[in-house]
């Protein structure tokens, strides 16, 4: 018997101050990276899906980003132009919707 499946990881890369496209308020947005890994016998082996998104802390709207857009926002946060980047990404398991 072989047991396999997937497990998701959520990394918070930075917190930025942006104008929300949904509600129009200038508020904090979290920049997140969601990685889904293939597991064999409950051991994560390799990632097969990586997605980036920002989420407005005011209204909760989430906007999907490309890898390049996420890297630009993270560099902007690291240089002090619009937010603060955390020193180490925070890892949190998430539940699939």
Short mmCIF file of N, CA and C in Angstrom, two decimals:
data_model
loop_
_atom_site.label_atom_id
_atom_site.label_comp_id
_atom_site.label_asym_id
_atom_site.label_seq_id
_atom_site.Cartn_x
_atom_site.Cartn_y
_atom_site.Cartn_z
N UNK A 1 0.84 -1.16 0.00
CA UNK A 1 0.00 0.00 0.00
C UNK A 1 0.89 1.24 0.00
N UNK A 2 0.59 2.19 -0.89
CA UNK A 2 1.33 3.44 -0.98
C UNK A 2 0.39 4.58 -0.62
N UNK A 3 0.83 5.42 0.31
CA UNK A 3 0.03 6.57 0.73
C UNK A 3 0.68 7.83 0.17
N UNK A 4 -0.08 8.56 -0.65
CA UNK A 4 0.44 9.80 -1.21
C UNK A 4 -0.64 10.86 -1.18
N UNK A 5 -0.23 12.11 -1.38
CA UNK A 5 -1.18 13.21 -1.37
C UNK A 5 -0.46 14.54 -1.54
N UNK A 6 -1.08 15.61 -1.03
CA UNK A 6 -0.50 16.95 -1.11
C UNK A 6 -0.60 17.64 0.24
N UNK A 7 0.27 18.62 0.43
CA UNK A 7 0.22 19.45 1.63
C UNK A 7 0.55 20.87 1.21
N UNK A 8 -0.19 21.83 1.75
CA UNK A 8 0.02 23.23 1.41
C UNK A 8 0.74 23.99 2.49
N UNK A 9 1.57 24.93 2.08
CA UNK A 9 2.30 25.81 2.98
C UNK A 9 2.04 27.24 2.57
N UNK A 10 1.85 28.12 3.54
CA UNK A 10 1.59 29.53 3.30
C UNK A 10 2.71 30.33 3.94
N UNK A 11 3.42 31.12 3.14
CA UNK A 11 4.51 31.94 3.62
C UNK A 11 4.11 33.41 3.52
N UNK A 12 4.26 34.15 4.60
CA UNK A 12 4.03 35.59 4.56
C UNK A 12 5.36 36.25 4.26
N UNK A 13 5.48 36.87 3.08
CA UNK A 13 6.74 37.43 2.63
C UNK A 13 6.96 38.86 3.10
N UNK A 14 5.88 39.67 3.12
CA UNK A 14 6.03 41.08 3.50
C UNK A 14 4.66 41.66 3.83
N UNK A 15 4.69 42.83 4.46
CA UNK A 15 3.48 43.61 4.69
C UNK A 15 3.72 44.97 4.04
N UNK A 16 2.83 45.33 3.12
CA UNK A 16 2.99 46.55 2.32
C UNK A 16 1.80 47.47 2.53
N UNK A 17 2.01 48.76 2.38
CA UNK A 17 0.93 49.72 2.38
C UNK A 17 0.61 50.06 0.93
N UNK A 18 -0.55 49.63 0.47
CA UNK A 18 -0.98 49.82 -0.92
C UNK A 18 -2.42 50.32 -0.93
N UNK A 19 -2.85 50.86 -2.07
CA UNK A 19 -4.25 51.24 -2.26
C UNK A 19 -4.96 50.01 -2.81
N UNK A 20 -6.00 49.59 -2.13
CA UNK A 20 -6.74 48.38 -2.52
C UNK A 20 -7.51 48.62 -3.81
N UNK A 21 -7.45 47.66 -4.73
CA UNK A 21 -8.18 47.78 -5.99
C UNK A 21 -9.67 47.52 -5.80
N UNK A 22 -10.05 46.85 -4.72
CA UNK A 22 -11.45 46.51 -4.47
C UNK A 22 -12.18 47.63 -3.73
N UNK A 23 -11.64 48.05 -2.57
CA UNK A 23 -12.33 49.03 -1.74
C UNK A 23 -11.77 50.45 -1.90
N UNK A 24 -10.59 50.60 -2.48
CA UNK A 24 -10.01 51.92 -2.71
C UNK A 24 -9.34 52.55 -1.51
N UNK A 25 -9.23 51.85 -0.41
CA UNK A 25 -8.60 52.38 0.79
C UNK A 25 -7.10 52.10 0.80
N UNK A 26 -6.29 53.09 1.22
CA UNK A 26 -4.86 52.81 1.42
C UNK A 26 -4.70 52.05 2.74
N UNK A 27 -4.32 50.80 2.65
CA UNK A 27 -4.23 49.98 3.86
C UNK A 27 -3.10 48.98 3.72
N UNK A 28 -2.84 48.27 4.80
CA UNK A 28 -1.79 47.25 4.79
C UNK A 28 -2.26 46.05 3.97
N UNK A 29 -1.36 45.51 3.19
CA UNK A 29 -1.60 44.30 2.40
C UNK A 29 -0.51 43.30 2.73
N UNK A 30 -0.90 42.05 2.92
CA UNK A 30 0.09 41.01 3.15
C UNK A 30 0.44 40.37 1.82
N UNK A 31 1.72 40.20 1.59
CA UNK A 31 2.22 39.52 0.40
C UNK A 31 2.49 38.08 0.80
N UNK A 32 1.79 37.15 0.17
CA UNK A 32 1.88 35.74 0.55
C UNK A 32 2.28 34.85 -0.61
N UNK A 33 2.96 33.77 -0.25
CA UNK A 33 3.37 32.74 -1.22
C UNK A 33 2.75 31.43 -0.76
N UNK A 34 1.99 30.79 -1.64
CA UNK A 34 1.34 29.51 -1.32
C UNK A 34 2.02 28.42 -2.14
N UNK A 35 2.59 27.43 -1.44
CA UNK A 35 3.30 26.33 -2.09
C UNK A 35 2.58 25.03 -1.76
N UNK A 36 2.28 24.25 -2.79
CA UNK A 36 1.67 22.93 -2.61
C UNK A 36 2.74 21.89 -2.94
N UNK A 37 2.95 20.96 -2.01
CA UNK A 37 3.99 19.93 -2.20
C UNK A 37 3.36 18.54 -2.27
N UNK A 38 3.97 17.69 -3.09
CA UNK A 38 3.57 16.29 -3.19
C UNK A 38 4.14 15.55 -1.98
N UNK A 39 3.33 14.71 -1.35
CA UNK A 39 3.79 13.94 -0.19
C UNK A 39 3.70 12.45 -0.47
N UNK A 40 4.64 11.73 0.09
CA UNK A 40 4.66 10.28 0.03
C UNK A 40 4.85 9.78 1.45
N UNK A 41 3.89 9.01 1.95
CA UNK A 41 3.89 8.56 3.34
C UNK A 41 4.02 9.76 4.30
N UNK A 42 3.26 10.83 4.00
CA UNK A 42 3.16 12.04 4.81
C UNK A 42 4.45 12.84 4.88
N UNK A 43 5.41 12.56 3.99
CA UNK A 43 6.66 13.31 3.93
C UNK A 43 6.62 14.18 2.68
N UNK A 44 6.69 15.53 2.84
CA UNK A 44 6.68 16.40 1.66
C UNK A 44 7.97 16.21 0.85
N UNK A 45 7.81 15.93 -0.46
CA UNK A 45 8.97 15.64 -1.29
C UNK A 45 9.37 16.81 -2.19
N UNK A 46 8.46 17.31 -3.00
CA UNK A 46 8.81 18.38 -3.92
C UNK A 46 7.58 19.27 -4.17
N UNK A 47 7.82 20.55 -4.43
CA UNK A 47 6.70 21.45 -4.73
C UNK A 47 6.24 21.26 -6.17
N UNK A 48 4.93 21.32 -6.39
CA UNK A 48 4.44 21.25 -7.76
C UNK A 48 3.54 22.42 -8.12
N UNK A 49 3.26 23.30 -7.15
CA UNK A 49 2.47 24.49 -7.43
C UNK A 49 2.91 25.61 -6.50
N UNK A 50 3.16 26.79 -7.08
CA UNK A 50 3.52 27.97 -6.29
C UNK A 50 2.69 29.13 -6.81
N UNK A 51 1.99 29.82 -5.89
CA UNK A 51 1.15 30.96 -6.26
C UNK A 51 1.44 32.11 -5.32
N UNK A 52 1.35 33.32 -5.84
CA UNK A 52 1.58 34.54 -5.06
C UNK A 52 0.31 35.36 -5.06
N UNK A 53 0.06 36.07 -3.93
CA UNK A 53 -1.13 36.91 -3.82
C UNK A 53 -0.91 37.97 -2.75
N UNK A 54 -1.66 39.07 -2.88
CA UNK A 54 -1.73 40.07 -1.83
C UNK A 54 -3.14 40.05 -1.28
N UNK A 55 -3.28 40.34 0.02
CA UNK A 55 -4.60 40.39 0.64
C UNK A 55 -4.73 41.68 1.43
N UNK A 56 -5.80 42.41 1.16
CA UNK A 56 -6.09 43.67 1.86
C UNK A 56 -6.54 43.36 3.28
N UNK A 57 -5.95 44.05 4.26
CA UNK A 57 -6.35 43.82 5.65
C UNK A 57 -7.61 44.61 6.01
N UNK A 58 -8.04 45.51 5.13
CA UNK A 58 -9.24 46.31 5.40
C UNK A 58 -10.51 45.58 4.97
N UNK A 59 -10.53 45.10 3.71
CA UNK A 59 -11.74 44.45 3.20
C UNK A 59 -11.57 42.95 2.97
N UNK A 60 -10.33 42.46 2.99
CA UNK A 60 -10.09 41.03 2.82
C UNK A 60 -9.97 40.57 1.37
N UNK A 61 -10.02 41.51 0.42
CA UNK A 61 -9.91 41.13 -1.00
C UNK A 61 -8.52 40.59 -1.29
N UNK A 62 -8.48 39.54 -2.12
CA UNK A 62 -7.21 38.91 -2.47
C UNK A 62 -6.98 39.08 -3.96
N UNK A 63 -5.73 39.44 -4.33
CA UNK A 63 -5.38 39.63 -5.73
C UNK A 63 -4.20 38.73 -6.07
N UNK A 64 -4.37 37.89 -7.10
CA UNK A 64 -3.31 36.99 -7.54
C UNK A 64 -2.22 37.79 -8.26
N UNK A 65 -0.97 37.38 -8.08
CA UNK A 65 0.17 38.04 -8.70
C UNK A 65 1.03 37.02 -9.44
N UNK A 66 1.82 37.52 -10.37
CA UNK A 66 2.82 36.67 -10.99
C UNK A 66 4.06 36.67 -10.09
N UNK A 67 4.98 35.77 -10.38
CA UNK A 67 6.21 35.69 -9.59
C UNK A 67 7.00 37.00 -9.69
N UNK A 68 7.07 37.57 -10.89
CA UNK A 68 7.82 38.80 -11.11
C UNK A 68 7.21 39.96 -10.32
N UNK A 69 5.88 40.07 -10.32
CA UNK A 69 5.21 41.13 -9.56
C UNK A 69 5.48 40.97 -8.07
N UNK A 70 5.44 39.73 -7.57
CA UNK A 70 5.68 39.49 -6.15
C UNK A 70 7.11 39.84 -5.78
N UNK A 71 8.06 39.52 -6.64
CA UNK A 71 9.46 39.86 -6.36
C UNK A 71 9.67 41.36 -6.35
N UNK A 72 8.99 42.09 -7.25
CA UNK A 72 9.09 43.55 -7.26
C UNK A 72 8.52 44.15 -5.98
N UNK A 73 7.37 43.67 -5.55
CA UNK A 73 6.76 44.17 -4.32
C UNK A 73 7.62 43.85 -3.10
N UNK A 74 8.22 42.67 -3.09
CA UNK A 74 9.08 42.29 -1.97
C UNK A 74 10.34 43.16 -1.94
N UNK A 75 10.89 43.47 -3.11
CA UNK A 75 12.06 44.35 -3.17
C UNK A 75 11.69 45.76 -2.72
N UNK A 76 10.49 46.20 -3.10
CA UNK A 76 10.01 47.51 -2.68
C UNK A 76 9.85 47.56 -1.16
N UNK A 77 9.34 46.49 -0.58
CA UNK A 77 9.16 46.44 0.88
C UNK A 77 10.52 46.40 1.58
N UNK A 78 11.47 45.69 1.01
CA UNK A 78 12.79 45.58 1.59
C UNK A 78 13.56 46.88 1.57
N UNK A 79 13.28 47.74 0.56
CA UNK A 79 13.98 49.01 0.47
C UNK A 79 13.32 50.09 1.30
N UNK A 80 12.18 49.77 1.95
CA UNK A 80 11.51 50.73 2.82
C UNK A 80 10.55 51.65 2.10
N UNK A 81 10.15 51.32 0.87
CA UNK A 81 9.23 52.16 0.10
C UNK A 81 7.82 51.57 0.11
N UNK A 82 7.17 51.57 1.22
CA UNK A 82 5.79 51.13 1.21
C UNK A 82 5.49 49.98 2.15
N UNK A 83 6.42 49.56 2.94
CA UNK A 83 6.11 48.49 3.86
C UNK A 83 7.35 47.93 4.50
N UNK A 84 7.15 46.89 5.26
CA UNK A 84 8.25 46.25 5.93
C UNK A 84 8.26 44.78 5.55
N UNK A 85 9.43 44.29 5.24
CA UNK A 85 9.57 42.86 4.96
C UNK A 85 10.01 42.18 6.25
N UNK A 86 9.43 41.06 6.50
CA UNK A 86 9.87 40.32 7.68
C UNK A 86 11.21 39.67 7.37
N UNK A 87 12.04 39.52 8.36
CA UNK A 87 13.36 38.96 8.17
C UNK A 87 13.32 37.53 7.68
N UNK A 88 12.36 36.76 8.16
CA UNK A 88 12.24 35.35 7.77
C UNK A 88 10.77 35.07 7.44
N UNK A 89 10.50 34.41 6.32
CA UNK A 89 9.10 34.13 6.00
C UNK A 89 8.43 33.26 7.06
N UNK A 90 7.19 33.60 7.36
CA UNK A 90 6.45 32.82 8.34
C UNK A 90 5.70 31.71 7.61
N UNK A 91 5.85 30.50 8.08
CA UNK A 91 5.24 29.35 7.43
C UNK A 91 4.02 28.92 8.23
N UNK A 92 2.90 28.77 7.53
CA UNK A 92 1.67 28.34 8.16
C UNK A 92 0.96 27.36 7.24
N UNK A 93 0.56 26.20 7.73
CA UNK A 93 -0.23 25.31 6.90
C UNK A 93 -1.60 25.93 6.64
N UNK A 94 -2.17 25.65 5.50
CA UNK A 94 -3.50 26.17 5.19
C UNK A 94 -4.41 25.04 4.79
N UNK A 95 -5.69 25.30 4.89
CA UNK A 95 -6.69 24.32 4.50
C UNK A 95 -7.15 24.66 3.09
N UNK A 96 -7.30 23.66 2.26
CA UNK A 96 -7.78 23.87 0.90
C UNK A 96 -9.25 24.26 0.93
N UNK A 97 -9.64 25.24 0.10
CA UNK A 97 -11.05 25.66 0.08
C UNK A 97 -11.94 24.63 -0.53
#
